[in-house]
C-alpha positions as MATLAB code, in Angstrom:
seq = 'MVLVSALLAALSVQAVVAAPAFDKAIPPRGCGNHPSLRQVTKAEQTFKQKLGAQGISTLSDDTTGETKRISLPPVLPLTTSYIDYSAIIPVQWHVIEAGSDIGQGHISEEMIHASIDVLNKAYAPAQLTYELEGFKYITNATWFNELGPETDVQTQAKEALRVGDAATLNVYTVGFASGAGAGLLGYATFPSSYKDAPKDDGVVIRYSSVPGGSMANYNLGQTLTHEVGHWLGLYHTFQGGCSGQGDSVDDTPAEASPAFGCPTGRDTCNSDDKPDPIHNFMDYTYDSCMDQFSPGQIVRLKAQIATFRGIGQLSPTESPSGTKDPVRL';
ca = [
       7.617   35.512  -93.816;
       6.125   38.781  -92.927;
       6.401   39.086  -89.303;
       3.233   38.831  -86.929;
       5.489   38.033  -83.981;
       8.918   37.492  -83.144;
       8.179   34.113  -82.479;
       5.454   34.267  -83.460;
       1.926   32.989  -83.635;
       0.054   30.037  -84.438;
      -2.574   27.499  -84.982;
      -5.404   26.701  -81.930;
       0.474   22.266  -87.240;
      20.168    6.730  -90.114;
      19.818    3.653  -90.962;
      18.128    2.869  -94.178;
      16.224   -0.270  -94.727;
      15.736   -1.615  -98.282;
      12.083   -2.261  -99.320;
      10.625   -3.327 -102.559;
       8.558   -0.845 -104.748;
       4.864   -0.964 -103.784;
       3.432    2.471 -104.771;
       2.111    2.326 -108.337;
       2.013    6.145 -108.643;
       4.292    8.784 -107.163;
       2.203   11.809 -106.542;
       3.998   15.157 -105.510;
       4.013   15.938 -102.001;
       0.794   16.550 -100.363;
      -0.036   17.572  -96.909;
      -3.706   17.811  -95.375;
      -2.941   20.979  -93.252;
      -4.415   23.975  -94.856;
      -6.107   26.351  -92.379;
      -8.188   28.970  -93.321;
      -7.635   32.674  -92.847;
     -10.383   32.556  -90.200;
      -8.752   29.663  -88.525;
      -5.361   31.005  -88.665;
      -6.538   34.409  -87.381;
      -8.438   32.705  -84.271;
      -5.369   30.807  -83.465;
      -3.093   33.527  -83.587;
      -5.205   35.653  -81.174;
      -5.305   32.749  -78.801;
      -1.615   32.434  -78.835;
      -1.095   36.134  -78.411;
      -3.367   36.323  -75.528;
      -1.740   33.368  -73.725;
       1.630   34.873  -74.462;
       0.470   38.319  -73.111;
      -0.977   36.810  -69.942;
       2.916   35.800  -69.224;
       3.822   39.319  -69.878;
       5.556   38.583  -73.400;
       4.887   40.921  -76.253;
       4.265   40.013  -79.808;
       3.538   42.161  -83.028;
       0.016   42.501  -84.503;
      -1.490   42.900  -87.847;
      -2.815   46.428  -88.673;
      -6.540   46.831  -88.976;
      -6.418   47.710  -92.627;
      -5.449   44.255  -94.070;
      -2.306   45.597  -95.497;
       0.867   43.853  -95.107;
       2.531   46.496  -92.744;
       2.631   45.257  -89.278;
       2.480   47.549  -86.005;
       4.005   46.525  -82.790;
       2.234   46.486  -79.689;
       3.342   48.433  -76.660;
       6.655   46.499  -75.723;
       6.361   44.243  -72.423;
       9.071   41.462  -72.691;
       9.675   40.653  -76.549;
       9.634   37.002  -77.125;
      13.116   36.199  -78.084;
      15.413   33.025  -78.016;
      16.242   33.965  -74.393;
      12.664   32.530  -73.468;
      12.932   29.142  -75.325;
      16.456   28.071  -74.076;
      15.337   24.772  -72.708;
      15.666   21.130  -74.153;
      12.949   18.571  -73.828;
      12.255   14.842  -74.441;
       9.305   14.110  -76.364;
       7.871   10.780  -75.983;
       6.583    8.850  -79.219;
       3.656    6.269  -79.414;
       3.776    4.459  -82.977;
       0.673    2.977  -84.382;
       1.307    0.794  -87.639;
      -1.950    0.520  -89.143;
      -1.906   -2.048  -91.961;
      -4.194   -3.882  -94.265;
      -2.091   -7.204  -93.945;
       1.280   -8.716  -93.125;
       3.201   -7.690  -96.202;
       5.061   -4.407  -96.359;
       2.826   -3.425  -99.534;
      -0.083   -3.756  -97.137;
       1.684   -1.056  -94.738;
       3.701   -3.689  -92.445;
       6.641   -1.432  -92.233;
       9.625   -3.094  -89.923;
      10.693   -2.074  -86.745;
      14.020   -0.891  -88.041;
      12.069    1.579  -90.253;
      10.430    3.019  -87.225;
      13.692    3.701  -85.430;
      15.109    5.027  -88.519;
      12.416    7.327  -88.668;
      12.901    8.574  -84.941;
      16.718    9.006  -85.974;
      15.724   11.295  -88.697;
      13.595   13.499  -86.344;
      16.260   13.815  -83.959;
      18.815   15.000  -86.525;
      16.180   17.697  -87.796;
      15.283   18.863  -84.408;
      18.523   18.789  -82.757;
      19.043   22.800  -83.344;
      15.778   23.086  -81.430;
      17.213   21.055  -78.486;
      14.347   18.457  -78.898;
      14.737   14.873  -78.464;
      12.314   12.233  -79.768;
      12.169    8.764  -77.943;
      10.090    5.703  -79.009;
       8.066    4.818  -76.181;
       6.160    2.109  -77.823;
       4.911    0.719  -81.147;
       1.963   -1.734  -82.041;
       0.745   -3.138  -85.262;
      -3.043   -2.831  -86.019;
      -4.584   -4.949  -88.776;
      -7.624   -3.051  -90.207;
      -8.138   -2.402  -93.917;
     -10.705    0.039  -93.441;
      -8.578    2.234  -91.416;
      -5.461    1.629  -93.661;
      -6.979    2.636  -96.844;
      -9.614    5.103  -95.770;
      -8.230    6.958  -92.851;
      -7.974   10.910  -93.419;
      -8.796   14.346  -92.134;
     -12.061   14.954  -90.427;
     -13.426   11.583  -91.373;
     -15.472    9.096  -89.095;
     -12.596    6.542  -89.892;
     -10.073    8.807  -88.283;
     -12.240    9.320  -85.281;
     -12.596    5.447  -84.901;
      -8.965    4.796  -85.248;
      -7.739    7.402  -83.003;
     -10.326    7.007  -80.375;
      -9.177    3.421  -79.961;
      -5.461    3.995  -80.254;
      -4.365    7.251  -79.011;
      -2.509    7.202  -75.799;
      -0.703    9.789  -73.623;
      -1.366   13.500  -72.962;
      -0.890   16.762  -74.969;
       3.146   16.208  -74.896;
       3.074   12.598  -76.350;
       3.444   12.516  -80.041;
       1.264    9.644  -81.426;
       2.164    8.714  -85.121;
      -0.231    6.738  -87.240;
       1.307    5.227  -90.488;
      -1.433    4.461  -93.149;
      -2.109    3.948  -96.798;
      -4.010    7.173  -97.791;
      -5.783    4.826 -100.662;
      -9.167    6.542 -100.821;
     -11.550    8.952  -99.278;
     -10.661   12.173  -97.726;
      -7.136   11.185  -97.439;
      -6.344    9.863 -101.045;
      -3.079   10.940 -102.209;
      -1.693   12.672  -99.078;
       1.588   12.067  -97.661;
       0.520   13.269  -94.341;
      -1.260   15.688  -92.025;
      -1.207   16.615  -88.345;
      -3.017   18.613  -85.604;
      -1.732   21.758  -84.273;
      -0.908   22.534  -80.564;
      -3.855   24.762  -79.946;
      -6.161   22.127  -80.867;
      -5.510   19.769  -78.349;
      -7.718   21.318  -75.583;
     -10.808   20.922  -77.777;
     -10.145   17.649  -79.406;
      -7.393   15.767  -77.397;
      -8.259   12.383  -79.058;
      -7.624   13.837  -82.423;
      -4.209   14.855  -81.619;
      -1.261   13.267  -83.487;
       0.514   12.790  -86.887;
      -0.512   10.917  -89.750;
       1.717    9.825  -92.614;
       1.973    7.480  -95.701;
       3.804    4.215  -94.645;
       5.824    4.192  -97.685;
       7.460    7.749  -96.751;
       9.391    6.196  -93.837;
      13.291    5.864  -94.623;
      13.600    2.656  -96.817;
      10.129    3.010  -98.119;
       9.398    2.938 -101.746;
       7.968    6.430 -102.417;
      10.492    7.747 -104.656;
      11.692   11.326 -103.675;
       9.825   11.120 -100.513;
      11.207    7.995  -98.680;
      14.003    9.577  -96.587;
      11.633   10.306  -93.368;
      11.100   13.996  -94.025;
       7.382   13.669  -94.445;
       7.324   12.880  -90.614;
       9.647   15.719  -90.051;
       7.282   18.238  -91.822;
       3.954   16.865  -90.082;
       5.686   16.968  -86.670;
       6.566   20.702  -87.729;
       2.843   21.197  -87.541;
       2.239   19.279  -84.550;
       4.779   21.614  -82.861;
       3.039   24.716  -84.274;
       4.496   25.593  -87.617;
       2.792   26.411  -90.798;
       3.675   25.998  -94.276;
       6.314   28.447  -95.688;
       3.875   29.262  -98.346;
       1.100   29.875  -95.928;
      -0.865   33.332  -97.081;
       1.198   33.653 -100.077;
       3.211   36.785 -100.850;
       1.141   39.262  -98.535;
      -0.692   38.991  -95.194;
       0.801   37.511  -92.224;
       2.474   34.486  -94.050;
       3.694   31.572  -91.790;
       4.118   34.069  -88.787;
       7.637   33.865  -88.858;
       9.629   36.791  -90.030;
      13.028   35.080  -91.098;
      11.343   32.635  -93.527;
      10.892   34.649  -97.058;
       7.554   34.983  -98.411;
       6.577   32.422 -101.038;
       3.475   32.652 -103.333;
       2.971   28.473 -103.570;
       4.579   25.432 -102.570;
       7.756   24.246 -104.261;
       8.054   20.733 -105.830;
      11.276   18.979 -106.609;
      14.399   21.254 -105.681;
      14.206   24.333 -107.705;
      17.324   26.239 -107.037;
      16.765   30.005 -107.253;
      13.025   30.049 -107.327;
      11.447   33.505 -106.127;
       7.764   33.674 -106.339;
       7.324   36.940 -104.509;
       8.468   40.313 -105.462;
       7.940   41.820 -102.061;
      11.301   40.858 -100.869;
      14.727   40.111 -102.462;
      15.203   36.612 -101.032;
      14.802   33.432 -102.918;
      11.866   30.941 -101.747;
      12.808   28.923  -98.905;
      12.884   25.431 -100.798;
      15.313   24.009  -98.018;
      12.827   24.383  -95.365;
      11.344   21.282  -93.764;
       7.847   23.236  -94.129;
       7.949   23.433  -97.927;
       6.879   20.707 -100.356;
      10.176   19.728 -101.966;
      11.830   16.318 -102.255;
      13.188   14.932  -98.983;
      16.739   15.075 -100.254;
      16.122   19.009 -100.755;
      14.956   19.772  -97.169;
      17.699   20.454  -94.442;
      16.772   23.110  -92.243;
      14.452   25.041  -89.849;
      15.041   28.885  -89.483;
      15.943   30.191  -86.105;
      12.577   32.224  -86.035;
      10.788   28.696  -86.563;
      12.657   27.215  -83.642;
      11.547   30.096  -81.316;
       8.127   29.821  -82.588;
       7.573   26.152  -82.083;
       9.283   25.937  -78.688;
       7.015   28.944  -77.469;
       4.000   26.862  -79.096;
       4.743   23.736  -77.409;
       5.353   25.498  -74.001;
       2.196   27.318  -74.159;
      -0.224   24.465  -75.580;
       1.536   21.199  -74.674;
       3.368   21.745  -71.494;
       6.745   20.941  -72.991;
       9.334   23.185  -71.473;
       8.688   26.697  -70.020;
       8.831   30.283  -71.239;
      11.249   32.019  -68.936;
      13.772   34.674  -69.713;
      17.445   33.644  -69.487;
      20.531   35.237  -71.006;
      20.199   35.397  -74.610;
      22.382   32.940  -76.258;
      24.486   34.116  -79.255;
      22.921   33.302  -82.552;
      23.016   33.918  -86.227;
      20.609   35.212  -88.701;
      21.236   32.489  -91.108;
      19.026   29.406  -91.312;
      20.033   26.565  -89.269;
      21.606   23.857  -91.521;
      22.033   20.202  -90.770;
];
């Protein structure tokens, strides 16, 4: 999308196991991450300041509110040369269930491991590896049904369960049956939010979206890939629509609204000559339609986690050869 930074700015976001059908209704993909323009602006300013303190330049909005971008005086441009590192991210998985049946959220250990396999395939181009450090089952019907964004139920559950530091990925599987989370497939916190709310940090997904789950079109594990993208600092590809700073990544085409299904050739913005990024993990299409992060998203997410999560280090190295095409799996 329209460039705000070459990497760019951010918020301060297989083995298949058979399972019986247990979701009565299959809603379209829904994610609970919808930061306001004010929240995005504040987060981007914080990110920019932290990069600047390291002598790394970005691009900035102009003061007129137009889509045009103006560059700051160059220091050291943030490019792939800064994020040429690999990292292992520990995962703590919390299976919140209403009972011992799969229809009550009791996903199997095999499903959890299959989810980690999906993550590792998706993030291999970013040189990120996820390792399951631990998992446990928690029977609490209230948490399972009512846990959602910015709720007392979420606070209670996460304060009781979350472990590790900013670099530890905590995953919670729930039912999203009622309350603020009703109908969601997932939501996550952004890297820049950790400092002010460390216990809130993590990813929450619907239990039936894991590999082998019953949620038709959304049961290949890509809901976790999508939400972890937020946890690493990525916005939706349709963030901001056709104008403004968009998702703060310059190689994802502008998109007016989320795409559902797998609408080949969809193009909702006339501001560019590129089709919508329907195959991007940060859109809303079917799991089977998602297969890529762009090179710019990879640069951004690695700079985000190095800046806010202490994962990796931003240090210039010889820039590796790359491609302008999206990284396909």
